[in-house]
PDB file of C-alpha atoms in Angstrom:
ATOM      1  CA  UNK W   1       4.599   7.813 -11.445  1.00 75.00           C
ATOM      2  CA  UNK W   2       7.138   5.308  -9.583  1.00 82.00           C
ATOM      3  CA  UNK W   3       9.740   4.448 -11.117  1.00 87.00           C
ATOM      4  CA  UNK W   4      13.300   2.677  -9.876  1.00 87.00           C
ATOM      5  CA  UNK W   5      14.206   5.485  -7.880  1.00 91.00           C
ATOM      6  CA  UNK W   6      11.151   4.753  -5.513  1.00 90.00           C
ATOM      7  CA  UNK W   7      11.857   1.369  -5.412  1.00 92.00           C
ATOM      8  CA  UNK W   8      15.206   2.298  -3.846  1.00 94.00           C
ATOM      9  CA  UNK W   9      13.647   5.209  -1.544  1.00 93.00           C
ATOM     10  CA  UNK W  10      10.841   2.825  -0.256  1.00 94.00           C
ATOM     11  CA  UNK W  11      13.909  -0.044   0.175  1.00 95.00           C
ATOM     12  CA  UNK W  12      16.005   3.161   2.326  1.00 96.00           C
ATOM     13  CA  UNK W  13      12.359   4.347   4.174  1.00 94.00           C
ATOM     14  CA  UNK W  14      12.043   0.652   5.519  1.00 95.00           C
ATOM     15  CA  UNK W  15      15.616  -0.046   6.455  1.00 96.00           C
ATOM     16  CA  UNK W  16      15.133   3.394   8.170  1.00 95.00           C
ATOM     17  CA  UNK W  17      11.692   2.319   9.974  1.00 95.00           C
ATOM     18  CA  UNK W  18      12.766  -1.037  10.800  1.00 95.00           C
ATOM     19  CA  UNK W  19      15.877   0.116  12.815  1.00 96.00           C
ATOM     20  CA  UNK W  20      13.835   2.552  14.916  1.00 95.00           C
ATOM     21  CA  UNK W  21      13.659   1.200  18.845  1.00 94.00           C
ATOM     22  CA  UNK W  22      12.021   1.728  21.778  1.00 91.00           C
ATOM     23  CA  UNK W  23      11.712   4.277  23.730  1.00 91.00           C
ATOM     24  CA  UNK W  24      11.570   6.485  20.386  1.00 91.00           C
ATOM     25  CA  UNK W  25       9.083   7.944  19.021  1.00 91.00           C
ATOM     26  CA  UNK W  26       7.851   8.022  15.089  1.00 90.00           C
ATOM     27  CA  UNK W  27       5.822  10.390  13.431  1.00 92.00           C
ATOM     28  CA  UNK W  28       4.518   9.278   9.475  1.00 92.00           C
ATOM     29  CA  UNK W  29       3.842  12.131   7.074  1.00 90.00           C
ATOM     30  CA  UNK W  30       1.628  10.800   4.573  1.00 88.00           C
ATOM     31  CA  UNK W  31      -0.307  12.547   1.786  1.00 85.00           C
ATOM     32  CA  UNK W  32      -1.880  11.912  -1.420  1.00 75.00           C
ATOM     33  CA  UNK W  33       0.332  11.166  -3.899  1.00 77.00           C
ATOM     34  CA  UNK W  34       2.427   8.997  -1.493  1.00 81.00           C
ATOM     35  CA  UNK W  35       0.733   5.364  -2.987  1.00 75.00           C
ATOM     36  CA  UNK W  36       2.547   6.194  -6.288  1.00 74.00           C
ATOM     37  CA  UNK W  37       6.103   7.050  -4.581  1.00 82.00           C
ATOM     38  CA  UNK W  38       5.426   4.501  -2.085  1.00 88.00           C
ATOM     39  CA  UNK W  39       6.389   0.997  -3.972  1.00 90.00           C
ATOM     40  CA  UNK W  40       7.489  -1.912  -2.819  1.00 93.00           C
ATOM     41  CA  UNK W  41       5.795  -4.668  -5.124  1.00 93.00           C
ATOM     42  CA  UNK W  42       4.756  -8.124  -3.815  1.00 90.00           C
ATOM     43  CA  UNK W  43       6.674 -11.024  -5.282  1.00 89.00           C
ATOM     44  CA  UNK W  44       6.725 -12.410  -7.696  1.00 94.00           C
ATOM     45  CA  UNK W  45       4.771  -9.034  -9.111  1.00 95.00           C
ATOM     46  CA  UNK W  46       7.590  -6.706 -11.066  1.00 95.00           C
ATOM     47  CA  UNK W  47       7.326  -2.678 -10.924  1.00 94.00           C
ATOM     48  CA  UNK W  48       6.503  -2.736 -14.734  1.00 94.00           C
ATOM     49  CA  UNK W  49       3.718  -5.466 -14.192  1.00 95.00           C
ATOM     50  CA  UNK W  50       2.476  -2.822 -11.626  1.00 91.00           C
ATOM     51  CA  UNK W  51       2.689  -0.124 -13.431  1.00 90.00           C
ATOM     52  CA  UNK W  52       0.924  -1.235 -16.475  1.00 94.00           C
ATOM     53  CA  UNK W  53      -2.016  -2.830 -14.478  1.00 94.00           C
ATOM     54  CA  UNK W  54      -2.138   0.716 -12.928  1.00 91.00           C
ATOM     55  CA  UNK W  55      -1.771   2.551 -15.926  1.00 93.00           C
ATOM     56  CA  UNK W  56      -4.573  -0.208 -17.690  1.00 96.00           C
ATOM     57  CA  UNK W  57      -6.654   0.818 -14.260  1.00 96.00           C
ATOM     58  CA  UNK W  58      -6.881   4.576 -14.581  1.00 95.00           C
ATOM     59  CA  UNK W  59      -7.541   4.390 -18.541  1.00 97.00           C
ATOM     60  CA  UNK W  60     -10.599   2.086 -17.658  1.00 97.00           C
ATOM     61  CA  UNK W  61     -12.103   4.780 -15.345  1.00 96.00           C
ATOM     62  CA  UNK W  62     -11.413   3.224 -12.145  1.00 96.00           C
ATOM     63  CA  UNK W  63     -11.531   5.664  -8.797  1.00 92.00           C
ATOM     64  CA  UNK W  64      -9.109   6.070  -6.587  1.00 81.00           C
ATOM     65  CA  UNK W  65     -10.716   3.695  -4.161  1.00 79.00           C
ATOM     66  CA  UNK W  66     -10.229   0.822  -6.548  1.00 89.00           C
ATOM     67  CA  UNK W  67      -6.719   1.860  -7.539  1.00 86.00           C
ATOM     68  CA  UNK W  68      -6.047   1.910  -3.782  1.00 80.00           C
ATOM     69  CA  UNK W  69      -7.372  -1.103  -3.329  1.00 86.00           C
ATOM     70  CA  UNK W  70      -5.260  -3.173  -6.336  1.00 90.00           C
ATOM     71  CA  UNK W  71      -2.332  -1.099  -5.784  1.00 86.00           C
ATOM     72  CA  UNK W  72      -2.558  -2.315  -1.553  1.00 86.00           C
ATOM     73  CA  UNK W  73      -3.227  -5.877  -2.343  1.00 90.00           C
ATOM     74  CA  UNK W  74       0.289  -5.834  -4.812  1.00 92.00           C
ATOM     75  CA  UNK W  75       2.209  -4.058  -2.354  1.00 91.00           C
ATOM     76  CA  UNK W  76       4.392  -4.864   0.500  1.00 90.00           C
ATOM     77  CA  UNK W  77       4.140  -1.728   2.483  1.00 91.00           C
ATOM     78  CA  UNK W  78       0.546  -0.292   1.412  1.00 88.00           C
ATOM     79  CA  UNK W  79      -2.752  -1.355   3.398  1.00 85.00           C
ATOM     80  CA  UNK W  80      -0.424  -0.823   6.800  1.00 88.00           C
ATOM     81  CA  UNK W  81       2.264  -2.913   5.497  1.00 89.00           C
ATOM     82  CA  UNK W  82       4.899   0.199   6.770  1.00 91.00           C
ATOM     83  CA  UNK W  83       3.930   0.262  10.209  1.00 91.00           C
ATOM     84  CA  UNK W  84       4.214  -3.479  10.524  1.00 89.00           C
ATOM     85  CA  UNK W  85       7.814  -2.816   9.927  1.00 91.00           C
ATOM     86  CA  UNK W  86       8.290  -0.873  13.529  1.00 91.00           C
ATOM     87  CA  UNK W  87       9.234  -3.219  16.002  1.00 91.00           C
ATOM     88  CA  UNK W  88       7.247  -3.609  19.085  1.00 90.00           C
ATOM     89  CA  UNK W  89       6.864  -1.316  21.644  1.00 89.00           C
ATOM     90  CA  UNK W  90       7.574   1.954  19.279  1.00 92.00           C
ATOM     91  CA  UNK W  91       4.895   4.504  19.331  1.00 90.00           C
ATOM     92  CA  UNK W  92       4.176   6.207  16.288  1.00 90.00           C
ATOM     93  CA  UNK W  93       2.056   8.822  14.810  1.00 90.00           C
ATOM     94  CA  UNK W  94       0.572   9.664  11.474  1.00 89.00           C
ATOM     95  CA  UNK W  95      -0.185  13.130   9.857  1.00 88.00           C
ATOM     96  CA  UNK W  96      -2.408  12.037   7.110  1.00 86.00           C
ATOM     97  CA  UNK W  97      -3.707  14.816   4.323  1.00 84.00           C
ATOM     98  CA  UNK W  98      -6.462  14.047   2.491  1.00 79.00           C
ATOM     99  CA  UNK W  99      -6.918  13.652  -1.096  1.00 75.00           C
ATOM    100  CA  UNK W 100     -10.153  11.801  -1.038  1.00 66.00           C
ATOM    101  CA  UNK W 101     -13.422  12.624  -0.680  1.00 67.00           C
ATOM    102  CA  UNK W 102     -14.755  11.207   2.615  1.00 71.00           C
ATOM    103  CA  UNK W 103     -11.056  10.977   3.659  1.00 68.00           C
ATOM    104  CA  UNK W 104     -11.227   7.078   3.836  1.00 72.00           C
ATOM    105  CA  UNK W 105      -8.055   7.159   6.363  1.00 74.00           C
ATOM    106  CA  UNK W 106      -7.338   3.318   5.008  1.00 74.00           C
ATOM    107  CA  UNK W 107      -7.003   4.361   1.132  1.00 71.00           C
ATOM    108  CA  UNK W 108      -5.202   8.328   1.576  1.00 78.00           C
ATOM    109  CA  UNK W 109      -1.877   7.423   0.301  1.00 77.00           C
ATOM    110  CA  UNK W 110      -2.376   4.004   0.069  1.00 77.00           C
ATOM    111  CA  UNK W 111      -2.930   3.528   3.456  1.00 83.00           C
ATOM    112  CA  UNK W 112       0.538   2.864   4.497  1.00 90.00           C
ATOM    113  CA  UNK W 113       0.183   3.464   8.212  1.00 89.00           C
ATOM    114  CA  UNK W 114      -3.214   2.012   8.441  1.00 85.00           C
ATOM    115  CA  UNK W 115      -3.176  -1.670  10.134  1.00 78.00           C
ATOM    116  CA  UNK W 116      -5.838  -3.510   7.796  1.00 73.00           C
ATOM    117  CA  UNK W 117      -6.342  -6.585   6.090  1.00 67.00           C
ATOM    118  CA  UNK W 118      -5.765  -6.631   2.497  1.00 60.00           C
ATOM    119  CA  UNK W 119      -8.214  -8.309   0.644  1.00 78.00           C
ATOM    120  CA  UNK W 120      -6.752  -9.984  -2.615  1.00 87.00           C
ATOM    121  CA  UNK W 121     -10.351 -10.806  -3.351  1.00 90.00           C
ATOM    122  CA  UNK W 122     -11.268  -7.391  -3.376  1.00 92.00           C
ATOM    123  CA  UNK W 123      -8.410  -6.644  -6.200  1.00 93.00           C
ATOM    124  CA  UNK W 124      -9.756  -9.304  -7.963  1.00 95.00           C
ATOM    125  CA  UNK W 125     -13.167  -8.298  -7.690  1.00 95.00           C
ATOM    126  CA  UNK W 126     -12.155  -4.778  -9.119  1.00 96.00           C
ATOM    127  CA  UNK W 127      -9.775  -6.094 -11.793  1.00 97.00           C
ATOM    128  CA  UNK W 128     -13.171  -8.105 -13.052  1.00 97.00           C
ATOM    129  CA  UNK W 129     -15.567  -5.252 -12.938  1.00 97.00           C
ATOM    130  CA  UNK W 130     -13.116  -3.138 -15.271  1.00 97.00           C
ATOM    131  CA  UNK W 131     -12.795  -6.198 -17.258  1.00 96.00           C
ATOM    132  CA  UNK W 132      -8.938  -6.153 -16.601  1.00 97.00           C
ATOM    133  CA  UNK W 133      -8.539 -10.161 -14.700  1.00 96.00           C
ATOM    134  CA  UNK W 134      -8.045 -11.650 -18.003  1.00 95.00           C
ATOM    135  CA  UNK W 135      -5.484  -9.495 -19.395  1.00 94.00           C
ATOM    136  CA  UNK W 136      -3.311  -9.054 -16.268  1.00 94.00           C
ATOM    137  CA  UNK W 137      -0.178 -10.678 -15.867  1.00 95.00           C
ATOM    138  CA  UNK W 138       0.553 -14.811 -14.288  1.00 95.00           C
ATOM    139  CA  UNK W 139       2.751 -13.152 -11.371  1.00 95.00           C
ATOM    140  CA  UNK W 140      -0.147 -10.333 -10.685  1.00 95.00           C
ATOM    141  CA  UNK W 141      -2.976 -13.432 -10.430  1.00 95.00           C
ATOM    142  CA  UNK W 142      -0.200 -15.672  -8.382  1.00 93.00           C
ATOM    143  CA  UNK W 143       0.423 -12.700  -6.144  1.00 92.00           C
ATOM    144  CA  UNK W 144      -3.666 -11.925  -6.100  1.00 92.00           C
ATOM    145  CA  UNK W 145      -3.918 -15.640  -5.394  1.00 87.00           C
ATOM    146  CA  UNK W 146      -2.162 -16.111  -1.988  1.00 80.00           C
ATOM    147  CA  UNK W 147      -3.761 -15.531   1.093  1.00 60.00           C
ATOM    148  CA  UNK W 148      -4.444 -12.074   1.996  1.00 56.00           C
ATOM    149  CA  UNK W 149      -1.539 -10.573   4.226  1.00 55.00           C
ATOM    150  CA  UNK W 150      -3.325  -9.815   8.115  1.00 49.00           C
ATOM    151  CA  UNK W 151      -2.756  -6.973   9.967  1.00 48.00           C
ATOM    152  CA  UNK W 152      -0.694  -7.756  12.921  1.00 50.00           C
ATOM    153  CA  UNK W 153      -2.196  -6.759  16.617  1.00 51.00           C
ATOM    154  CA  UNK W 154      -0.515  -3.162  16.508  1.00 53.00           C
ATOM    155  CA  UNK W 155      -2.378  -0.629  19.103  1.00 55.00           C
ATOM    156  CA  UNK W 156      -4.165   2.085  16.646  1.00 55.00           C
ATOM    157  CA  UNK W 157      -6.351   4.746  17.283  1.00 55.00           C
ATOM    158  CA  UNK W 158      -7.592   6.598  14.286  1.00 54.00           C
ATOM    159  CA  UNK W 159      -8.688  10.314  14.928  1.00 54.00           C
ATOM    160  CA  UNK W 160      -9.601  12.824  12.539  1.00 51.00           C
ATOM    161  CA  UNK W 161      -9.091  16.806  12.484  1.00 49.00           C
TER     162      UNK W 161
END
């Protein structure tokens, strides 16, 4: 479960990502698992806030899929957020393992290194259907009420083995 310590390996990871130039060459290692180490929540959202709307989530019976989907809409560098912190012209890679079925390449790990648009709507829509909106928190609805980040124009090729 994250705690303060990933909030402060996320804030090294970025500092570490953002000062990567061209010519070089990144490779991501991502895995399951990684969306819960992974945190770096979206103002004015606090890492308790998150964690109890997570925690309120899996005790509700939501899937993966929909944690994915809250916990990317909350997040600074999930849904692709951490490869819009490489500056242009650095290639990258990602090694993605699997956790879930289908191996929706967007949600494994919270989808870090994915370039997509997050859809605050979408969190919404799966807060409601657990019956959650209600009880969540004024900075999670102000943060779920902003416009949903966009991917920037990165070149990405998704291929699976």
């Amino acid at each position: 479960m994250a705690n303060l310590e990933s909030i402060q390996s996320t804030t090294t990871i970025l500092d570490y990502v953002r000062a990567i130039r061209h010519p070089d060459i990144f490779i991501f290692a991502i895995s399951g698992g990684a969306s819960a180490l992974l945190v770096a929540p979206a103002a004015p959202v606090t890492l308790t806030e998150k964690l109890h709307l997570t925690t309120m989530l899996m005790r509700s019976g939501a899937p993966i899929q929909a944690l994915n989907t809250v916990r990317g809409a909350l997040s600074e560098v999930k849904s692709g957020g951490l490869l819009q912190c490489l500056q242009p012209g650095v290639v990258s890679a990602s090694l993605i393992l699997s956790d879930i079925i289908g191996d929706p390449i967007h949600m494994i790990g919270g989808g870090p290194t994915v370039p997509c648009e997050t859809q605050h709507s979408e969190a919404i829509a799966v807060l409601q259907r657990f019956g959650l909106w209600d009880g969540v928190s004024d900075p999670v609805k102000a943060a779920l009420s902003v416009t949903s980040r966009k991917a920037q124009s990165v070149p990405f090729s998704s291929r699976l083995l």
